PDB file of C-alpha atoms in Angstrom:
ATOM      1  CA  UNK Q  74       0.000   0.000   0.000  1.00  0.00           C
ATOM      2  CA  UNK Q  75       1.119   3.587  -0.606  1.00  0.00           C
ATOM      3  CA  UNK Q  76       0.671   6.935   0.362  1.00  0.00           C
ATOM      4  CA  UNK Q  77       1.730  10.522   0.167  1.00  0.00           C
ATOM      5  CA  UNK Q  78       2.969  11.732   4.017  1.00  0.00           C
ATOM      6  CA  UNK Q  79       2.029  15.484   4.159  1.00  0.00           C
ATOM      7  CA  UNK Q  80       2.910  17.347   7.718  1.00  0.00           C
ATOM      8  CA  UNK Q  81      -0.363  20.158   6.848  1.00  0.00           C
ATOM      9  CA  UNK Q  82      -2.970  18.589   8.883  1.00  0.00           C
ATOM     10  CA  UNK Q  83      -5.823  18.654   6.264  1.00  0.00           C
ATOM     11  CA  UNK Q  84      -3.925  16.208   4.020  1.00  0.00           C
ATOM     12  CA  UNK Q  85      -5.060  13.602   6.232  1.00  0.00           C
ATOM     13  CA  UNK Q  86      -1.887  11.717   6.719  1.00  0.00           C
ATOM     14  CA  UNK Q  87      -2.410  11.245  10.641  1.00  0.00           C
ATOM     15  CA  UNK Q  88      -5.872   9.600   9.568  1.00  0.00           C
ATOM     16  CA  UNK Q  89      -4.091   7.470   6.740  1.00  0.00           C
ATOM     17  CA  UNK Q  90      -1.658   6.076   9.508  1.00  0.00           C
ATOM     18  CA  UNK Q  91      -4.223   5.511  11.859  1.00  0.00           C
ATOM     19  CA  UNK Q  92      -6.415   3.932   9.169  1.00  0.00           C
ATOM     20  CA  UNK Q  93      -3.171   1.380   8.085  1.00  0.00           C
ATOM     21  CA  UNK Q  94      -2.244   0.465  11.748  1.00  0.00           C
ATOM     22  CA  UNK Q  95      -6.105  -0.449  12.097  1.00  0.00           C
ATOM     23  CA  UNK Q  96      -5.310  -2.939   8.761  1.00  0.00           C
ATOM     24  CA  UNK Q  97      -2.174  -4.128  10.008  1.00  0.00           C
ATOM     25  CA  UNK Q  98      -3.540  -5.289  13.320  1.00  0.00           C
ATOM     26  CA  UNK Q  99      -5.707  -7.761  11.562  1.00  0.00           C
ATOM     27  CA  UNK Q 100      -3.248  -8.089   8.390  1.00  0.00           C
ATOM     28  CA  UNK Q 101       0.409  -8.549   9.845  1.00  0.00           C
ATOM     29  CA  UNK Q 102       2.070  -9.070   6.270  1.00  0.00           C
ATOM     30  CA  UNK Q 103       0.762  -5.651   5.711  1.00  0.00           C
ATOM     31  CA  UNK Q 104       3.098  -3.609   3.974  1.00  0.00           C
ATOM     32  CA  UNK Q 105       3.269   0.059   3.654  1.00  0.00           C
ATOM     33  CA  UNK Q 106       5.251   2.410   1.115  1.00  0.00           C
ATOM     34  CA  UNK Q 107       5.168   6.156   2.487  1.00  0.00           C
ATOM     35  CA  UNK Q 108       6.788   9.185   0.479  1.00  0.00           C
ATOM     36  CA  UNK Q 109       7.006  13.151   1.064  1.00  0.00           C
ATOM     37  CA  UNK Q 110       9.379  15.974   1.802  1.00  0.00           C
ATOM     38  CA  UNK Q 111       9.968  16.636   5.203  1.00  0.00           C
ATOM     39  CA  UNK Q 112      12.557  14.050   6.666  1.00  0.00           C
ATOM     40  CA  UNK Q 113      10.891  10.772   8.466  1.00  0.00           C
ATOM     41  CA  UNK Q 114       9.033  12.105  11.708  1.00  0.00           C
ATOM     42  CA  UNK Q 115       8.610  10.001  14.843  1.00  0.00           C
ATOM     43  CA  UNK Q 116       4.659  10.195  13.681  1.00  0.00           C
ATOM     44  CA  UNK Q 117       5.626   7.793  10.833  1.00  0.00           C
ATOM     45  CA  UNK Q 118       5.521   4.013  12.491  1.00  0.00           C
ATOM     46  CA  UNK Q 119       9.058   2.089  11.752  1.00  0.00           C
ATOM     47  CA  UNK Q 120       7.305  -0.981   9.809  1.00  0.00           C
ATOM     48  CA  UNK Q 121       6.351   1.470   7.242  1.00  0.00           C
ATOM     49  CA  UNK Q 122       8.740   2.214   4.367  1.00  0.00           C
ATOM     50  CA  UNK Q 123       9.777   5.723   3.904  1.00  0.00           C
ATOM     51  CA  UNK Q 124      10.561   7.634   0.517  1.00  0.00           C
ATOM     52  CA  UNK Q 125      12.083  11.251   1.370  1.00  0.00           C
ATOM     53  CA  UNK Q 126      11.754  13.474  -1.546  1.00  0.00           C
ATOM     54  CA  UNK Q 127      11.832  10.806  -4.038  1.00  0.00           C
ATOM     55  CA  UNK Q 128      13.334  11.500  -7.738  1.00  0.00           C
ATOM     56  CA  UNK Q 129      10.881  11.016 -10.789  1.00  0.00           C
ATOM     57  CA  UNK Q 130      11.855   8.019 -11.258  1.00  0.00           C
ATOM     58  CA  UNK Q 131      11.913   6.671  -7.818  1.00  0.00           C
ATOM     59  CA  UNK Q 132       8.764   7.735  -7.586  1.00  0.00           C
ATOM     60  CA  UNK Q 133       7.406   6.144 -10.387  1.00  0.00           C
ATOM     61  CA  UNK Q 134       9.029   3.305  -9.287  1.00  0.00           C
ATOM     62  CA  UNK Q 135       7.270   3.362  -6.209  1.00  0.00           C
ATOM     63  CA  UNK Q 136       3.436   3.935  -7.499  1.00  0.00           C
ATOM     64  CA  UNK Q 137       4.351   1.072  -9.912  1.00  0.00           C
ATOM     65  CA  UNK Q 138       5.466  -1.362  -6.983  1.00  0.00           C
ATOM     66  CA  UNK Q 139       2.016  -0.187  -4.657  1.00  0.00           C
ATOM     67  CA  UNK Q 140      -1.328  -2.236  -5.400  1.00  0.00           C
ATOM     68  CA  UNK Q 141      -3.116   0.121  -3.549  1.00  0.00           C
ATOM     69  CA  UNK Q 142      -2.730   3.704  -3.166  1.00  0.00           C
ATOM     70  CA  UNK Q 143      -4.321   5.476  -0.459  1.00  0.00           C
ATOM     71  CA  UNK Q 144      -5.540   9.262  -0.603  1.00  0.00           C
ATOM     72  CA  UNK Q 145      -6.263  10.696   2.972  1.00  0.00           C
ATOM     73  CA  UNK Q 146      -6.831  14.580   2.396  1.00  0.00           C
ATOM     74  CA  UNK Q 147      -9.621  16.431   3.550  1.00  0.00           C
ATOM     75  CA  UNK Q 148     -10.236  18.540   1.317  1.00  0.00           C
ATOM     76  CA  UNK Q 149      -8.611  18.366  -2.635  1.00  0.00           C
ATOM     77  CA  UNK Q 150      -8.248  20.472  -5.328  1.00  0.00           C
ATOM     78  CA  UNK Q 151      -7.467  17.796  -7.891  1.00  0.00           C
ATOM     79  CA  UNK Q 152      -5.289  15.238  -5.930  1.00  0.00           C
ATOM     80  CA  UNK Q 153      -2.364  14.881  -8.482  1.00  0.00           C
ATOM     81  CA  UNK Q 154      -0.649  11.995  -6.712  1.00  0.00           C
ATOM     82  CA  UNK Q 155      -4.098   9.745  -6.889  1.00  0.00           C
ATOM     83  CA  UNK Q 156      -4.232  10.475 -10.364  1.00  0.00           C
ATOM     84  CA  UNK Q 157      -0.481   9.548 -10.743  1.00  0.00           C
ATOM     85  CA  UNK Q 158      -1.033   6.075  -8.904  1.00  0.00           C
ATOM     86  CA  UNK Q 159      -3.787   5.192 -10.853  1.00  0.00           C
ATOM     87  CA  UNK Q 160      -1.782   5.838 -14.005  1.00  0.00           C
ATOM     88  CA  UNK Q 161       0.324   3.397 -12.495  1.00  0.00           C
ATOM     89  CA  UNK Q 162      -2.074   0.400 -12.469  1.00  0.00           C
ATOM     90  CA  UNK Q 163      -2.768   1.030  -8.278  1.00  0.00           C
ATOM     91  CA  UNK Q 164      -6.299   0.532  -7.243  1.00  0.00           C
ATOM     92  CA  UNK Q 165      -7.865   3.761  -4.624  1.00  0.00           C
ATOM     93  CA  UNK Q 166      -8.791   4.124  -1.751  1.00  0.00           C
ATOM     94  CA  UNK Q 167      -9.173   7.752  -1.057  1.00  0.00           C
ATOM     95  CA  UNK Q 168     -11.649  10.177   1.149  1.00  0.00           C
ATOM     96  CA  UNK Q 169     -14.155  12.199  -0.847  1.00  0.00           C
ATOM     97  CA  UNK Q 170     -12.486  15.471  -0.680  1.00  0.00           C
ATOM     98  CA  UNK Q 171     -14.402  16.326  -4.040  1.00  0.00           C
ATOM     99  CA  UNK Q 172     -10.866  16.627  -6.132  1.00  0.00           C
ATOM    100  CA  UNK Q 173     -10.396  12.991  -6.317  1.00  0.00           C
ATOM    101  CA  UNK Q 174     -13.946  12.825  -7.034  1.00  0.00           C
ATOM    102  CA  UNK Q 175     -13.498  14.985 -10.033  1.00  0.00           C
ATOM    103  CA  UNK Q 176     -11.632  12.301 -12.052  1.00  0.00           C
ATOM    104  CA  UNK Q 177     -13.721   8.910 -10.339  1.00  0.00           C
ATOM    105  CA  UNK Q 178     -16.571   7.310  -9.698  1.00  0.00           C
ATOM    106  CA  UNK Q 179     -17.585   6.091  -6.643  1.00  0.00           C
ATOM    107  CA  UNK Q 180     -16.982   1.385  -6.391  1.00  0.00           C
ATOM    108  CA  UNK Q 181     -15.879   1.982 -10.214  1.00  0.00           C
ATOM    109  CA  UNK Q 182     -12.864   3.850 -10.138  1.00  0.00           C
ATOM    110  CA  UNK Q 183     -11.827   4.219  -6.743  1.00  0.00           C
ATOM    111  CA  UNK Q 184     -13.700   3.495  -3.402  1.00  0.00           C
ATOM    112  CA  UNK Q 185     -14.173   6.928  -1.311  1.00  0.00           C
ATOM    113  CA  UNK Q 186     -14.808   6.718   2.439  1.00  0.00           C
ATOM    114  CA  UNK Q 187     -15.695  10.529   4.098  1.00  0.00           C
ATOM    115  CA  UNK Q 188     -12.494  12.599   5.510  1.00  0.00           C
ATOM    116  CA  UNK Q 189     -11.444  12.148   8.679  1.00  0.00           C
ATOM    117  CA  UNK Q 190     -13.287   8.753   8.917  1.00  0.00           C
ATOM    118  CA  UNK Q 191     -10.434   6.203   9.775  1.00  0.00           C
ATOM    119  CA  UNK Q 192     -12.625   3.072  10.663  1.00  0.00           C
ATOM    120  CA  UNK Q 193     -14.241   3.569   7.163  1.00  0.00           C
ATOM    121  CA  UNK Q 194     -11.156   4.542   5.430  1.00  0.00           C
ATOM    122  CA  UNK Q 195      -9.380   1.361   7.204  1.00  0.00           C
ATOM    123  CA  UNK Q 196     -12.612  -0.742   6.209  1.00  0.00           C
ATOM    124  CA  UNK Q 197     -11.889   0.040   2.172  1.00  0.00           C
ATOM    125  CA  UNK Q 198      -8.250  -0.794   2.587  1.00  0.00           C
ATOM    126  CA  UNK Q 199      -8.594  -3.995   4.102  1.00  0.00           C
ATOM    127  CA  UNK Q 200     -11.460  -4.895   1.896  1.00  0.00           C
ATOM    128  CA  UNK Q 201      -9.689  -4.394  -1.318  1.00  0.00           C
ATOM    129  CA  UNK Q 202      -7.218  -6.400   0.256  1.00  0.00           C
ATOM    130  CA  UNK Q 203      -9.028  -9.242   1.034  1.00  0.00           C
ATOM    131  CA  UNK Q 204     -10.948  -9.702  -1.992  1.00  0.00           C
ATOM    132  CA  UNK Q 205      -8.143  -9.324  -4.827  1.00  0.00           C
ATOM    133  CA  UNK Q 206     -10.334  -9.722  -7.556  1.00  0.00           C
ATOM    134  CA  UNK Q 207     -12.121  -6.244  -6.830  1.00  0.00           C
ATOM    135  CA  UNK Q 208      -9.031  -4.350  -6.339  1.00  0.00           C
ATOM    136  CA  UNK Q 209      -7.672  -5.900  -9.460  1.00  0.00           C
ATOM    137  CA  UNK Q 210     -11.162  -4.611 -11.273  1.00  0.00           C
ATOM    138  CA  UNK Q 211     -10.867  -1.186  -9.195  1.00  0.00           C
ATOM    139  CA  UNK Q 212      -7.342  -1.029 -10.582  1.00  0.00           C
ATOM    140  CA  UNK Q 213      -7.755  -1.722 -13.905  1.00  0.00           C
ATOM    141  CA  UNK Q 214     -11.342   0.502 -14.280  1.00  0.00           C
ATOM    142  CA  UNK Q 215      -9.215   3.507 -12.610  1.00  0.00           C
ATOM    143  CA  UNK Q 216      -6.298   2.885 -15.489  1.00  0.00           C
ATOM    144  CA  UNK Q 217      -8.404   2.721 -18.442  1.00  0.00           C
ATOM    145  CA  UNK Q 218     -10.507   5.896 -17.258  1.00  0.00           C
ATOM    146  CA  UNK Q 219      -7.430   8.094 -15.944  1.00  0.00           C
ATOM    147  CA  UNK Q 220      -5.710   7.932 -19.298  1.00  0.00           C
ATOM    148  CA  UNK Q 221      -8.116  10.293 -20.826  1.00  0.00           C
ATOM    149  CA  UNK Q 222      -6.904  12.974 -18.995  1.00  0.00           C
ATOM    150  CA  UNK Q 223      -3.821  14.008 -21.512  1.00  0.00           C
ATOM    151  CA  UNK Q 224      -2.863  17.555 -22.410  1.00  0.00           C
ATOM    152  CA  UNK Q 225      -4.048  17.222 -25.909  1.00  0.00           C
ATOM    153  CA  UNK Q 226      -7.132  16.679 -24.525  1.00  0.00           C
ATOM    154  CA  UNK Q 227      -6.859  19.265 -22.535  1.00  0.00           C
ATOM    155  CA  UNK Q 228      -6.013  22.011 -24.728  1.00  0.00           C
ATOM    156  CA  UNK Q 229      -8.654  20.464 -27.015  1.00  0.00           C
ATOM    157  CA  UNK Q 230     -11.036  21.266 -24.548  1.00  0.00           C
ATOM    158  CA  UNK Q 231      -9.957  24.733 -24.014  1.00  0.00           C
ATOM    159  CA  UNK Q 232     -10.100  25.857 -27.348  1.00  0.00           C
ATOM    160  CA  UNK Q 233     -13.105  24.999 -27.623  1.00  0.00           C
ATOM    161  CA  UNK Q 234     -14.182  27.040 -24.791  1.00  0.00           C
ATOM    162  CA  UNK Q 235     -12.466  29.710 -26.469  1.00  0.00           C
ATOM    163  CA  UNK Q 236     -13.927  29.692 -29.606  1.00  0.00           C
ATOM    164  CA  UNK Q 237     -17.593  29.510 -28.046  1.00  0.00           C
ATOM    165  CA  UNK Q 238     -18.088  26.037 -29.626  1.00  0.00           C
TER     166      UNK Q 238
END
């Protein structure tokens, strides 16, 4: 499992902790890819792997090595590094912070569990989990439907808006 590790509060990472040590209590072999910029904190349990500021290409590396990628802020304006795990093949799990929701849809692309809400948050982890098959369909549903969002689309899109079309 991975996840971003933000220090400003509303990015939820205290919940997304809380949320995997609830999983990892009932799934020992539970493992756990974290990555951000400040240096490892003492918040940040020592089972869990920790990326520090991670080149592109670690980075990469890292989405592409995480089954399940888990998005924990409160509130979103688009929620880049969901978008960038699900371009990665990585199934979500991710709180409806209406960003996220932007690109997704609800048990299709991504399951969505309501901010701050660790039980429920640590509910859609485990399930996907558990039940491979889903998170496999999650994953692949999330793929397929993030790759529309290119820059020729997007500039498609604009110019049209431009030109009143």
């Amino acid at each position: 499992v991975g996840m971003l590790y933000h220090t400003n509060v509303w990015k939820g990472a205290a919940d997304g902790i809380a949320a995997l040590q609830e999983v990892k209590a009932s799934i020992p072999s539970l493992q756990v890819r974290l990555f951000g910029t400040p240096e490892r904190r003492a918040d940040i349990p020592s089972w869990m792997d920790y990326s520090c500021q991670p080149t592109p290409t670690e980075l990469t590396r890292l989405y592409n090595e995480v089954a399940l990628f888990v998005h924990t802020s409160w509130i979103e304006g688009w929620g880049l590094t969901a978008a960038e795990a699900m371009a990665c093949g990585a199934a979500l799990v991710a709180t409806d912070n209406g960003g996220v929701r932007d690109y997704n849809e609800e048990g299709v692309t991504a399951l969505f569990s309501p901010p701050k809400n660790v039980p429920a948050l640590a509910e859609h982890i485990r399930y996907l989990i558990e039940d491979p098959e889903a998170r496999i369909r999650l994953a692949l549903n999330g793929y397929d439907h993030i790759r529309q969002y290119t820059w020729d689309r997007a500039i498609d899109r604009i110019e049209t808006l431009f030109q009143g079309e």
